[in-house]
Coordinates of C-alpha atoms in Angstrom, one line a residue:
Chain Y
M1 CA -7.8 -11.3 22.8
I2 CA -8.6 -7.8 23.6
E3 CA -11.8 -6.7 21.9
P4 CA -11.9 -3.0 21.2
A5 CA -14.7 -2.4 23.6
E6 CA -12.7 -3.9 26.5
I7 CA -9.6 -1.7 26.0
V8 CA -9.1 0.6 28.9
K9 CA -7.0 3.5 27.6
R10 CA -4.6 4.9 30.0
A11 CA -4.1 8.6 30.2
F12 CA -1.1 9.9 28.3
D13 CA 1.7 10.4 30.7
I14 CA 5.1 11.1 29.1
R15 CA 7.1 10.1 32.2
Q16 CA 5.4 6.8 32.4
I17 CA 5.6 6.2 28.7
R18 CA 9.4 6.7 28.8
T19 CA 9.8 4.1 31.5
D20 CA 8.2 1.6 29.1
F21 CA 11.1 2.0 26.6
P22 CA 14.3 0.8 28.3
I23 CA 16.6 2.1 25.5
L24 CA 15.6 5.7 26.1
N25 CA 17.5 5.5 29.4
T26 CA 20.8 4.6 27.7
T27 CA 23.6 6.8 26.4
M28 CA 25.3 7.3 23.0
N29 CA 28.8 8.6 22.8
G30 CA 28.7 9.2 26.5
K31 CA 25.6 11.5 26.3
P32 CA 22.0 10.6 27.2
L33 CA 20.4 9.2 24.1
V34 CA 18.1 11.6 22.2
F35 CA 16.4 9.4 19.7
L36 CA 14.9 11.4 16.9
D37 CA 14.9 8.7 14.2
S38 CA 11.6 6.9 14.8
A39 CA 10.5 7.3 11.2
A40 CA 13.4 5.0 10.3
S41 CA 12.6 2.6 13.1
S42 CA 10.9 3.1 16.4
Q43 CA 12.1 1.8 19.8
K44 CA 10.4 -1.1 21.6
P45 CA 8.4 -1.1 24.8
L46 CA 9.0 -3.8 27.4
A47 CA 5.6 -5.3 26.6
V48 CA 7.0 -6.3 23.2
I49 CA 10.4 -7.4 24.4
D50 CA 8.7 -9.5 27.2
A51 CA 6.1 -11.1 24.9
M52 CA 8.8 -12.3 22.5
D53 CA 11.0 -13.4 25.3
E54 CA 8.2 -15.4 26.9
Y55 CA 7.2 -17.0 23.6
Y56 CA 10.7 -18.4 23.1
K57 CA 11.1 -19.4 26.7
T58 CA 7.7 -21.2 27.1
G59 CA 5.6 -21.1 24.0
H60 CA 7.6 -22.0 20.9
A61 CA 6.5 -24.6 18.4
N62 CA 5.7 -24.5 14.7
V63 CA 2.2 -23.2 13.9
H64 CA -0.7 -24.8 12.0
R65 CA 1.0 -28.2 12.0
G66 CA 1.3 -30.0 15.3
V67 CA -1.4 -32.0 17.1
Y68 CA 0.3 -31.4 20.4
Q69 CA -0.7 -28.8 22.9
L70 CA 2.4 -26.6 22.5
S71 CA 1.9 -26.2 18.8
Q72 CA -1.8 -25.5 19.4
K73 CA -0.9 -22.8 21.9
A74 CA 1.6 -21.1 19.5
T75 CA -1.0 -21.3 16.7
D76 CA -3.7 -19.7 19.0
Q77 CA -1.3 -16.9 19.9
F78 CA -0.3 -16.4 16.3
E79 CA -3.9 -16.2 15.1
Q80 CA -4.8 -13.9 18.0
S81 CA -2.2 -11.5 16.7
R82 CA -3.9 -11.6 13.3
R83 CA -7.2 -10.6 14.9
T84 CA -5.4 -7.8 16.9
V85 CA -4.1 -6.4 13.6
Q86 CA -7.6 -6.8 12.1
H87 CA -9.1 -4.6 14.8
F88 CA -6.2 -2.2 14.6
L89 CA -7.0 -1.5 10.9
N90 CA -10.7 -2.2 11.3
A91 CA -10.6 -4.8 8.5
E92 CA -13.8 -6.7 7.8
H93 CA -12.2 -10.2 8.0
D94 CA -9.2 -11.6 9.8
H95 CA -8.2 -13.5 6.6
E96 CA -7.6 -10.1 4.9
I97 CA -4.6 -9.7 7.1
I98 CA -1.5 -11.2 5.5
F99 CA 1.8 -11.5 7.5
V100 CA 4.8 -10.4 5.4
R101 CA 8.3 -9.3 6.3
G102 CA 7.5 -5.6 6.1
T103 CA 6.1 -2.8 4.0
T104 CA 8.6 -3.5 1.2
E105 CA 7.6 -7.2 0.9
G106 CA 3.9 -6.2 1.1
I107 CA 4.2 -3.9 -1.9
N108 CA 6.3 -6.4 -3.8
L109 CA 3.7 -9.0 -3.2
V110 CA 0.9 -6.9 -4.7
A111 CA 3.1 -5.6 -7.5
S112 CA 4.0 -9.2 -8.4
S113 CA 0.8 -11.0 -7.8
Y114 CA -1.9 -8.4 -8.6
G115 CA 0.5 -7.1 -11.4
D116 CA 0.9 -10.5 -13.0
K117 CA -2.9 -11.0 -13.2
F118 CA -4.2 -7.5 -14.0
V119 CA -1.4 -5.4 -15.6
R120 CA -0.8 -5.6 -19.4
K121 CA 1.3 -4.0 -22.0
G122 CA 0.4 -0.3 -22.4
D123 CA -1.4 -0.1 -19.0
E124 CA -0.5 2.6 -16.5
I125 CA 0.4 2.6 -12.8
I126 CA 0.3 5.8 -10.8
V127 CA 2.7 6.5 -7.9
S128 CA 3.5 9.9 -6.3
G129 CA 6.7 11.9 -6.2
L130 CA 6.7 11.6 -2.5
E131 CA 7.3 7.8 -2.5
H132 CA 10.0 5.8 -0.7
H133 CA 12.0 3.7 -3.1
S134 CA 10.1 0.7 -1.9
N135 CA 6.9 2.1 -3.4
I136 CA 8.6 3.0 -6.7
V137 CA 11.0 0.1 -7.6
P138 CA 8.5 -2.8 -7.4
W139 CA 6.2 -0.9 -9.7
L140 CA 9.1 0.0 -12.1
M141 CA 10.0 -3.7 -12.2
L142 CA 6.4 -4.6 -12.9
C143 CA 6.3 -2.0 -15.7
E144 CA 9.5 -3.5 -17.2
R145 CA 8.1 -7.0 -17.1
K146 CA 4.8 -6.0 -18.7
G147 CA 5.6 -3.1 -20.9
A148 CA 3.4 -0.8 -18.7
V149 CA 4.1 2.8 -17.9
L150 CA 4.7 4.5 -14.6
K151 CA 3.0 7.8 -14.0
V152 CA 3.9 10.2 -11.2
I153 CA 1.8 12.6 -9.3
P154 CA 4.0 15.7 -8.9
V155 CA 4.9 17.3 -5.6
L156 CA 4.2 21.0 -5.0
D157 CA 6.8 23.3 -3.4
N158 CA 5.3 22.9 0.1
G159 CA 5.6 19.1 -0.1
E160 CA 1.9 18.4 -0.9
L161 CA 0.7 16.4 -3.9
D162 CA -0.6 18.2 -7.0
M163 CA -4.2 16.8 -6.9
N164 CA -5.1 18.6 -10.1
V165 CA -2.5 16.6 -12.0
Y166 CA -3.6 13.5 -10.2
A167 CA -7.2 14.0 -11.5
Q168 CA -5.8 14.3 -15.0
L169 CA -3.7 11.1 -14.7
L170 CA -6.7 8.9 -13.9
N171 CA -8.0 7.1 -17.0
E172 CA -9.1 3.6 -18.1
K173 CA -5.5 2.4 -18.7
V174 CA -4.5 2.8 -15.1
Q175 CA -4.6 -0.5 -13.2
I176 CA -3.5 0.6 -9.8
V177 CA -2.6 3.7 -7.8
A178 CA 0.1 3.3 -5.1
V179 CA 0.8 6.2 -2.7
N180 CA 1.9 6.7 0.9
H181 CA -0.3 7.8 3.7
I182 CA 2.4 10.0 5.2
S183 CA 5.7 10.9 3.5
N184 CA 8.7 9.4 5.3
A185 CA 11.1 12.2 4.1
L186 CA 8.8 15.3 4.6
G187 CA 6.0 14.2 6.9
T188 CA 3.3 15.3 4.6
I189 CA -0.1 13.7 5.4
N190 CA -1.7 12.8 2.1
P191 CA -5.4 13.1 1.5
V192 CA -5.7 9.3 1.0
E193 CA -9.4 9.2 1.4
K194 CA -9.8 11.6 -1.5
I195 CA -7.1 9.8 -3.6
I196 CA -8.9 6.5 -3.1
G197 CA -12.3 8.0 -3.8
M198 CA -11.1 9.6 -7.1
A199 CA -9.5 6.4 -8.3
H200 CA -12.6 4.4 -7.4
E201 CA -14.7 6.6 -9.6
H202 CA -12.7 5.1 -12.4
G203 CA -12.8 1.6 -11.0
I204 CA -9.1 1.7 -10.1
P205 CA -7.9 0.0 -6.9
V206 CA -5.5 1.8 -4.5
L207 CA -2.6 0.6 -2.4
I208 CA -1.7 2.8 0.6
D209 CA 1.8 2.6 2.0
G210 CA 1.0 3.1 5.7
A211 CA 4.5 2.6 7.1
Q212 CA 4.6 6.2 8.5
A213 CA 1.0 6.6 9.4
T214 CA 0.3 3.6 11.6
P215 CA 2.7 4.8 14.4
H216 CA 0.9 8.1 14.6
M217 CA -2.8 7.8 13.9
E218 CA -5.8 5.4 13.9
V219 CA -6.3 3.8 10.5
D220 CA -9.7 2.5 9.4
V221 CA -9.3 0.6 6.1
Q222 CA -13.0 0.3 5.6
A223 CA -13.7 4.0 6.2
L224 CA -10.8 4.8 3.8
D225 CA -12.1 2.1 1.4
A226 CA -8.4 1.1 0.7
D227 CA -8.0 -1.9 -1.5
F228 CA -4.5 -2.6 0.0
Y229 CA -2.9 -1.2 3.0
V230 CA 0.7 -2.1 4.1
F231 CA 2.8 -1.3 7.1
S232 CA 5.9 -2.5 9.0
G233 CA 6.0 -3.9 12.5
H234 CA 9.2 -2.2 13.4
K235 CA 7.8 1.3 12.9
V236 CA 4.8 0.7 15.2
F237 CA 7.1 -0.2 18.1
G238 CA 7.1 -3.9 17.2
P239 CA 9.9 -6.1 16.0
T240 CA 11.8 -5.9 12.7
G241 CA 11.2 -8.5 10.0
I242 CA 7.4 -8.5 10.3
G243 CA 4.8 -6.5 8.5
I244 CA 1.3 -6.5 7.3
L245 CA -0.5 -6.5 4.0
Y246 CA -4.2 -5.8 4.3
G247 CA -6.1 -6.6 1.1
K248 CA -9.8 -6.7 0.3
E249 CA -11.0 -10.2 0.2
K250 CA -12.2 -9.9 -3.4
W251 CA -8.7 -8.9 -4.6
L252 CA -6.8 -11.4 -2.5
N253 CA -9.0 -14.2 -3.8
E254 CA -8.4 -13.2 -7.4
M255 CA -4.7 -12.9 -7.0
P256 CA -2.3 -15.8 -7.6
P257 CA 0.0 -16.9 -4.8
Y258 CA 3.3 -14.9 -4.4
Q259 CA 5.6 -17.7 -3.3
G260 CA 5.3 -21.5 -3.3
G261 CA 6.0 -23.8 -0.3
G262 CA 4.4 -25.3 2.7
E263 CA 1.3 -23.9 4.4
M264 CA 0.1 -22.1 1.2
I265 CA -1.2 -25.3 -0.4
S266 CA -4.2 -27.5 0.4
R267 CA -3.1 -30.4 -1.7
V268 CA 0.1 -31.2 -3.7
S269 CA 0.7 -33.9 -6.2
F270 CA 3.3 -33.7 -8.9
E271 CA 0.6 -33.0 -11.4
K272 CA -1.3 -30.3 -9.7
T273 CA -1.3 -28.2 -6.6
T274 CA -4.4 -26.8 -5.0
Y275 CA -3.8 -23.6 -3.2
N276 CA -4.9 -23.0 0.3
E277 CA -7.5 -20.5 1.3
L278 CA -6.9 -17.0 2.6
P279 CA -4.7 -15.9 4.3
F280 CA -2.5 -19.0 4.1
K281 CA -2.4 -18.8 0.3
F282 CA 0.1 -15.9 0.7
E283 CA 2.0 -17.2 3.7
A284 CA 4.3 -19.9 2.3
G285 CA 6.8 -21.5 4.8
T286 CA 7.2 -21.2 8.5
P287 CA 6.3 -17.6 9.4
D288 CA 8.1 -15.3 11.8
I289 CA 6.1 -16.5 14.7
A290 CA 7.9 -14.5 17.4
G291 CA 7.7 -11.4 15.2
V292 CA 3.9 -11.9 14.8
I293 CA 3.5 -12.2 18.6
G294 CA 5.7 -9.2 19.1
L295 CA 3.7 -7.2 16.7
G296 CA 0.5 -8.2 18.4
A297 CA 2.0 -7.1 21.7
A298 CA 3.0 -3.7 20.1
I299 CA -0.4 -3.1 18.8
E300 CA -2.1 -4.0 22.1
Y301 CA 0.4 -1.6 23.8
L302 CA -0.7 1.2 21.3
Q303 CA -4.3 0.4 21.8
G304 CA -3.8 0.9 25.5
I305 CA -2.8 4.5 25.0
D306 CA -5.1 7.3 24.2
M307 CA -4.2 7.9 20.5
E308 CA -6.1 11.2 20.4
A309 CA -3.8 12.5 23.1
V310 CA -0.8 11.0 21.3
R311 CA -1.6 12.8 18.1
D312 CA -2.1 16.0 20.0
Y313 CA 1.1 15.6 21.9
E314 CA 3.1 14.8 18.7
H315 CA 1.6 17.8 17.0
Q316 CA 2.8 20.1 19.9
L317 CA 6.3 18.6 19.6
L318 CA 6.2 19.3 15.8
I319 CA 5.1 22.9 16.4
Y320 CA 7.7 23.5 19.1
A321 CA 10.5 21.9 17.0
T322 CA 9.6 24.0 14.0
E323 CA 9.4 27.2 16.0
Q324 CA 12.7 26.6 17.8
L325 CA 14.6 25.5 14.7
S326 CA 13.2 28.4 12.6
Q327 CA 15.1 30.8 14.9
I328 CA 18.4 29.4 13.6
D329 CA 20.0 31.6 10.8
G330 CA 20.2 29.9 7.5
I331 CA 17.8 27.1 8.2
R332 CA 15.5 25.9 5.4
F333 CA 12.7 23.5 6.0
I334 CA 11.9 21.0 3.2
G335 CA 8.2 20.1 3.4
T336 CA 5.8 22.6 4.9
A337 CA 2.5 20.9 4.1
A338 CA -0.5 22.1 6.1
E339 CA -1.1 18.5 7.3
K340 CA 2.1 17.1 8.7
A341 CA 3.2 14.3 10.9
S342 CA 5.9 14.9 13.6
V343 CA 8.8 15.0 11.1
V344 CA 11.1 18.0 10.6
S345 CA 13.3 17.8 7.5
F346 CA 15.8 20.7 7.1
L347 CA 19.0 22.0 5.6
I348 CA 21.4 24.6 7.0
D349 CA 22.7 27.0 4.5
G350 CA 26.2 26.1 3.4
L351 CA 26.4 22.9 5.5
H352 CA 26.2 19.3 4.3
P353 CA 23.6 17.1 6.1
Y354 CA 26.2 14.5 6.7
D355 CA 28.4 16.9 8.7
V356 CA 25.5 18.1 10.8
G357 CA 24.5 14.5 11.5
A358 CA 28.0 13.6 12.5
I359 CA 28.2 16.4 15.0
L360 CA 24.8 15.6 16.5
D361 CA 25.8 11.9 16.8
K362 CA 28.7 13.0 19.1
L363 CA 26.2 14.9 21.2
G364 CA 24.1 11.8 21.7
I365 CA 21.4 12.9 19.2
A366 CA 20.2 10.4 16.6
V367 CA 18.8 11.9 13.5
R368 CA 18.7 10.7 9.9
T369 CA 20.7 12.4 7.2
G370 CA 20.7 11.8 3.5
H371 CA 18.1 11.2 0.9
H372 CA 15.8 9.0 3.0
C373 CA 15.4 6.4 0.2
A374 CA 13.5 9.0 -1.7
Q375 CA 16.0 10.2 -4.3
P376 CA 13.4 11.4 -6.9
L377 CA 11.9 13.6 -4.1
M378 CA 15.4 15.1 -3.3
D379 CA 16.0 15.7 -7.0
R380 CA 12.6 17.5 -7.1
F381 CA 13.9 20.0 -4.6
G382 CA 17.4 20.0 -6.1
I383 CA 19.1 19.0 -2.8
P384 CA 21.5 16.1 -1.9
G385 CA 19.4 15.2 1.2
T386 CA 18.3 16.7 4.4
V387 CA 18.7 16.4 8.2
R388 CA 15.5 14.7 9.4
A389 CA 14.3 14.7 13.0
S390 CA 11.3 12.4 13.4
M391 CA 9.5 12.3 16.7
A392 CA 7.4 9.6 18.4
F393 CA 5.2 10.0 21.4
Y394 CA 8.1 9.1 23.7
N395 CA 10.1 12.2 22.8
T396 CA 10.1 15.3 25.0
F397 CA 10.3 19.0 24.7
E398 CA 13.7 18.8 26.4
E399 CA 14.9 16.6 23.6
I400 CA 13.9 19.2 21.1
N401 CA 15.9 21.8 23.0
A402 CA 18.9 19.4 22.8
L403 CA 18.4 19.1 19.1
V404 CA 18.2 22.9 18.6
N405 CA 21.4 23.4 20.8
G406 CA 23.1 20.6 18.9
V407 CA 22.4 22.2 15.5
K408 CA 23.7 25.5 16.8
K409 CA 26.9 23.8 18.0
A410 CA 27.3 22.1 14.6
I411 CA 27.0 25.4 12.9
D412 CA 29.7 26.9 15.2
L413 CA 32.0 24.0 14.5
L414 CA 31.4 23.7 10.8
K415 CA 31.2 27.3 9.6
Chain U
M1 CA 62.5 12.4 1.0
K2 CA 58.9 12.0 2.2
P3 CA 58.5 10.0 5.4
G4 CA 57.0 6.5 5.0
I5 CA 53.4 5.6 5.5
D6 CA 53.8 4.4 9.1
A7 CA 55.9 7.4 10.1
I8 CA 53.2 9.8 8.9
Q9 CA 50.5 7.7 10.7
D10 CA 52.5 7.9 13.9
E11 CA 52.9 11.6 13.4
I12 CA 49.1 12.0 13.1
I13 CA 48.4 9.9 16.2
E14 CA 50.9 12.1 18.1
E15 CA 49.1 15.2 16.9
F16 CA 45.7 13.8 17.9
S17 CA 47.0 12.7 21.3
M18 CA 47.0 16.4 22.3
F19 CA 43.2 16.5 22.1
D20 CA 41.2 15.5 25.1
E21 CA 37.8 16.1 23.6
W22 CA 36.0 15.0 20.4
M23 CA 35.2 18.7 19.6
E24 CA 38.9 19.5 19.4
K25 CA 39.5 16.6 17.1
Y26 CA 36.6 17.6 14.9
E27 CA 37.8 21.2 14.7
Y28 CA 41.2 19.9 13.6
I29 CA 39.6 17.6 11.0
I30 CA 37.4 20.4 9.7
D31 CA 40.4 22.7 9.4
M32 CA 42.2 20.0 7.6
G33 CA 39.3 19.7 5.2
K34 CA 39.3 23.4 4.5
S35 CA 43.0 23.5 3.8
L36 CA 43.1 20.4 1.6
P37 CA 44.6 21.4 -1.8
A38 CA 41.8 21.5 -4.3
I39 CA 41.4 18.8 -6.8
A40 CA 41.7 20.1 -10.4
A41 CA 38.2 21.0 -11.6
E42 CA 38.4 18.7 -14.6
Y43 CA 38.6 15.7 -12.2
K44 CA 35.5 16.6 -10.3
D45 CA 33.3 14.7 -12.6
E46 CA 31.3 11.5 -12.7
D47 CA 34.4 9.4 -13.7
H48 CA 36.2 10.4 -10.6
E49 CA 33.3 10.3 -8.3
I50 CA 33.0 7.7 -5.6
K51 CA 29.3 7.3 -4.8
G52 CA 28.8 7.2 -1.1
C53 CA 25.0 7.8 -0.9
Q54 CA 25.3 10.6 1.7
S55 CA 28.4 12.6 0.8
K56 CA 30.2 12.5 -2.5
V57 CA 34.0 11.9 -2.8
W58 CA 36.1 12.7 -5.9
L59 CA 39.5 11.0 -6.2
H60 CA 42.3 11.4 -8.8
A61 CA 45.5 9.5 -8.9
A62 CA 48.6 10.0 -11.1
L63 CA 51.9 8.1 -11.2
N64 CA 55.0 10.1 -10.6
G65 CA 58.0 7.8 -11.1
E66 CA 57.2 5.0 -8.7
R67 CA 55.1 7.1 -6.5
V68 CA 51.4 7.8 -6.6
E69 CA 50.1 11.3 -6.2
F70 CA 46.5 11.6 -5.0
T71 CA 44.2 14.6 -5.0
A72 CA 40.7 14.4 -3.7
D73 CA 37.6 16.3 -2.6
S74 CA 34.2 15.9 -0.9
D75 CA 31.1 17.9 -0.6
A76 CA 31.0 17.3 3.2
V77 CA 33.7 19.0 5.3
I78 CA 34.2 16.2 7.9
T79 CA 34.5 13.7 5.0
K80 CA 36.9 16.1 3.3
G81 CA 39.0 16.4 6.5
I82 CA 39.4 12.7 6.8
I83 CA 40.3 12.6 3.1
G84 CA 42.9 15.1 3.9
L85 CA 44.4 12.8 6.4
L86 CA 44.3 9.8 4.0
V87 CA 45.9 11.9 1.2
R88 CA 48.6 13.1 3.7
V89 CA 49.4 9.5 4.5
L90 CA 49.2 7.8 1.1
S91 CA 50.0 10.5 -1.5
G92 CA 53.5 10.5 -2.7
Q93 CA 54.1 6.9 -1.4
P94 CA 55.4 4.1 -3.6
A95 CA 52.6 2.2 -5.3
S96 CA 53.7 -1.1 -3.8
E97 CA 53.5 0.2 -0.3
I98 CA 50.1 1.7 -0.8
V99 CA 48.7 -1.7 -1.7
N100 CA 49.9 -3.2 1.5
A101 CA 49.4 -0.2 3.8
N102 CA 47.7 -1.0 7.2
L103 CA 45.9 2.2 8.0
Y104 CA 45.9 1.8 11.8
F105 CA 45.9 5.5 12.5
I106 CA 42.1 5.8 11.8
D107 CA 41.3 3.5 14.7
K108 CA 43.9 5.1 17.0
I109 CA 42.6 8.6 16.6
G110 CA 39.0 7.5 17.1
L111 CA 37.6 8.0 13.7
K112 CA 36.9 4.4 12.9
E113 CA 33.1 5.0 12.7
H114 CA 33.6 7.3 9.7
L115 CA 35.3 4.5 7.8
S116 CA 32.4 2.1 8.3
P117 CA 30.5 1.3 5.1
N118 CA 27.3 1.9 7.2
R119 CA 28.1 5.6 7.2
S120 CA 27.8 5.6 3.4
N121 CA 30.0 8.7 3.1
G122 CA 32.2 7.2 0.4
L123 CA 35.3 6.9 2.7
A124 CA 35.4 3.2 2.9
S125 CA 35.1 2.9 -0.9
M126 CA 37.7 5.7 -1.3
V127 CA 40.3 3.7 0.7
K128 CA 39.6 0.7 -1.5
Q129 CA 40.0 2.8 -4.5
M130 CA 43.3 4.3 -3.4
K131 CA 44.6 0.8 -2.8
M132 CA 43.3 -0.3 -6.2
Y133 CA 45.2 2.6 -7.9
G134 CA 48.3 1.4 -5.9
Y135 CA 47.8 -2.1 -7.2
V136 CA 47.3 -1.1 -10.8
F137 CA 50.2 1.3 -10.8
D138 CA 52.4 -1.3 -9.1
G139 CA 51.6 -3.8 -11.8
K140 CA 52.4 -1.2 -14.5
I141 CA 55.7 -0.4 -12.9
K142 CA 56.7 -4.1 -12.6
S143 CA 55.6 -4.9 -16.2
E144 CA 57.7 -2.0 -17.5
N145 CA 60.7 -3.1 -15.5
V146 CA 60.6 -6.6 -16.9

């Protein structure tokens, strides 16, 4: 395992970074691929692809079960990934790291397990108007089961949260606050430290959806004092189908298991089952071992890069993209928060996002169009959706130029 | 007499064969969308809407003798253009033939991707809905002829 102190960060070199991601050298519709949809799912470096390949070729066996060497080796690698994630989030204990399928499952786990134990009729749950459906629907389902009420922190015109209303929403009936660290649709970076601090003054725990934050910034769950923090492997340059739920030990110990099966028990008879200790209590069944190993490789890859430089570079991409796009007649940006990740969400006057996306596709440019699984947010702005270009550290200024020219071409064709 | 479904499809394939570049095809489709006869305002409602997630489609069908007349619209122009092509092929055709139509022209003119449910533009559902109208009207005609 790589301990934080041992990590030698390599200097940020965009040309070298791009050679790490084989897919960036491919074409789409006969044009060089310009991939500007990393907020939906990021591309994978060779380090991840090779780690998973190697695992299946030489390292596969079920974990936590076999007495033979191969199973032991797989278990070691699996548990090493857990510690890699622990260091990545600066969690206090490795058993606070639960492997789940993704952010969605992590939120569902908390809504189901924490919700069953702590939420009662008439209680309140707070989410924000910036949330992805995956941080709305599990809470709505919980509210329906329990007769609880969902309260929403409103979004200001610039895409920031209305913190004054948030302060008013906090009261003794609220059992949990669930907000995202960065908005997937607009890129707004929320003041999560403040959100958590204000909730804690009322003794309310907070879940942070970190799906969009973990690819862009260093996260320290102890410094944030987050009670739960969830993210997806596939957005941090790792494989699909694996994600992380971090939970403070005290909450995870109090929460009942989410699913029953093998691994999560310490003893089963037909009369009574004794649950296993953390983290296994929440990891029923054979896990996605290759996914866990791939995620570990992705995080080690990220830890090898100077994230300060990454943040700086992505910020420059954002400023450049915003400046260049703002010269186009009839463009309207949705989301102009002061603190933003490298996401540009926009509309062109008189044009449907679908049409713009379809033309960009033909030019080899991959953007996301539509409501971004955040329909309440689109309703808030009275729009059907946006065109969203989301950048990762492997994108270049030339690719921004291609996007700007592509949008101009789309306007020529469509108007 | 309106040409049959396959005759119109072949006509469209022939028209598209003149285009070398995707841009020309798209310009043609966009023009087609712009010239598509408007759907009556009263049918542009929730009942006639086919939810496609990204772009919306409205479809109305009426039986005229044994033939089905379609009118349709979309809020996105490329979607509207493809609707224009589908209406051109299927509107005014006998209900029984709409049910069994094999819409091969979409693939032949290189627009297959727009009909993919993954595009969530409502077009895939629209084709299903047009055939459903054909099926229902065909059943109605047959039961009346018994």
